[in-house]
Amino acid sequence: MSSAKCARQAAQEGEPILGVVEAVAEREGTDPTQLPPLQETIDADAVATLLDGADDSVAVEFTYLGHTVVVRGDGTFSVDPLGDCRPSVET
């Protein structure tokens, strides 16, 4: 697996929910308008309310189109391929 595929999405400031859709579209090689609405996966308004005024110690993690998304209270986010970038755990 290439390291570029598993590289963390650079944290971005501004409107994180819009940034999430744009980052996933870039990873999928498509236009953001061609993706299913994020609202079908998570209540974006509830996420915004939850994170409003929070710092980076508060985060919401969810899955969208095969990607693990983490949005933090400071407005930054990361998008990683689902399962591909997490270390395996030996039991």
Phi, psi and omega in degrees: 000135183286146180292334179295323180295327184260003179293141178296139172294132179300138177299141182231146179264163176108225182272095187296326182294317175297318178299322178299311181299316180296320180293318178294318178300318179297315179297326181275352180070038182219173177280141179305329181289346180271353180275153173298148180302134178301329181300339177285345181258318185211150178280098184298325178294320178294321177298314180299318179295316180299320185269350182302120178080359179278164176257188185288356177280348177255130182214154174239129179243136178207170179251135178219116177051047176078018179233140172273125182244132174236120177248127183257160182298338179275005177091358178272162178208164173224151179226121180230148175302136183299122175076342185284338190245004180267138179294147177285151181248126178269135178247000000 
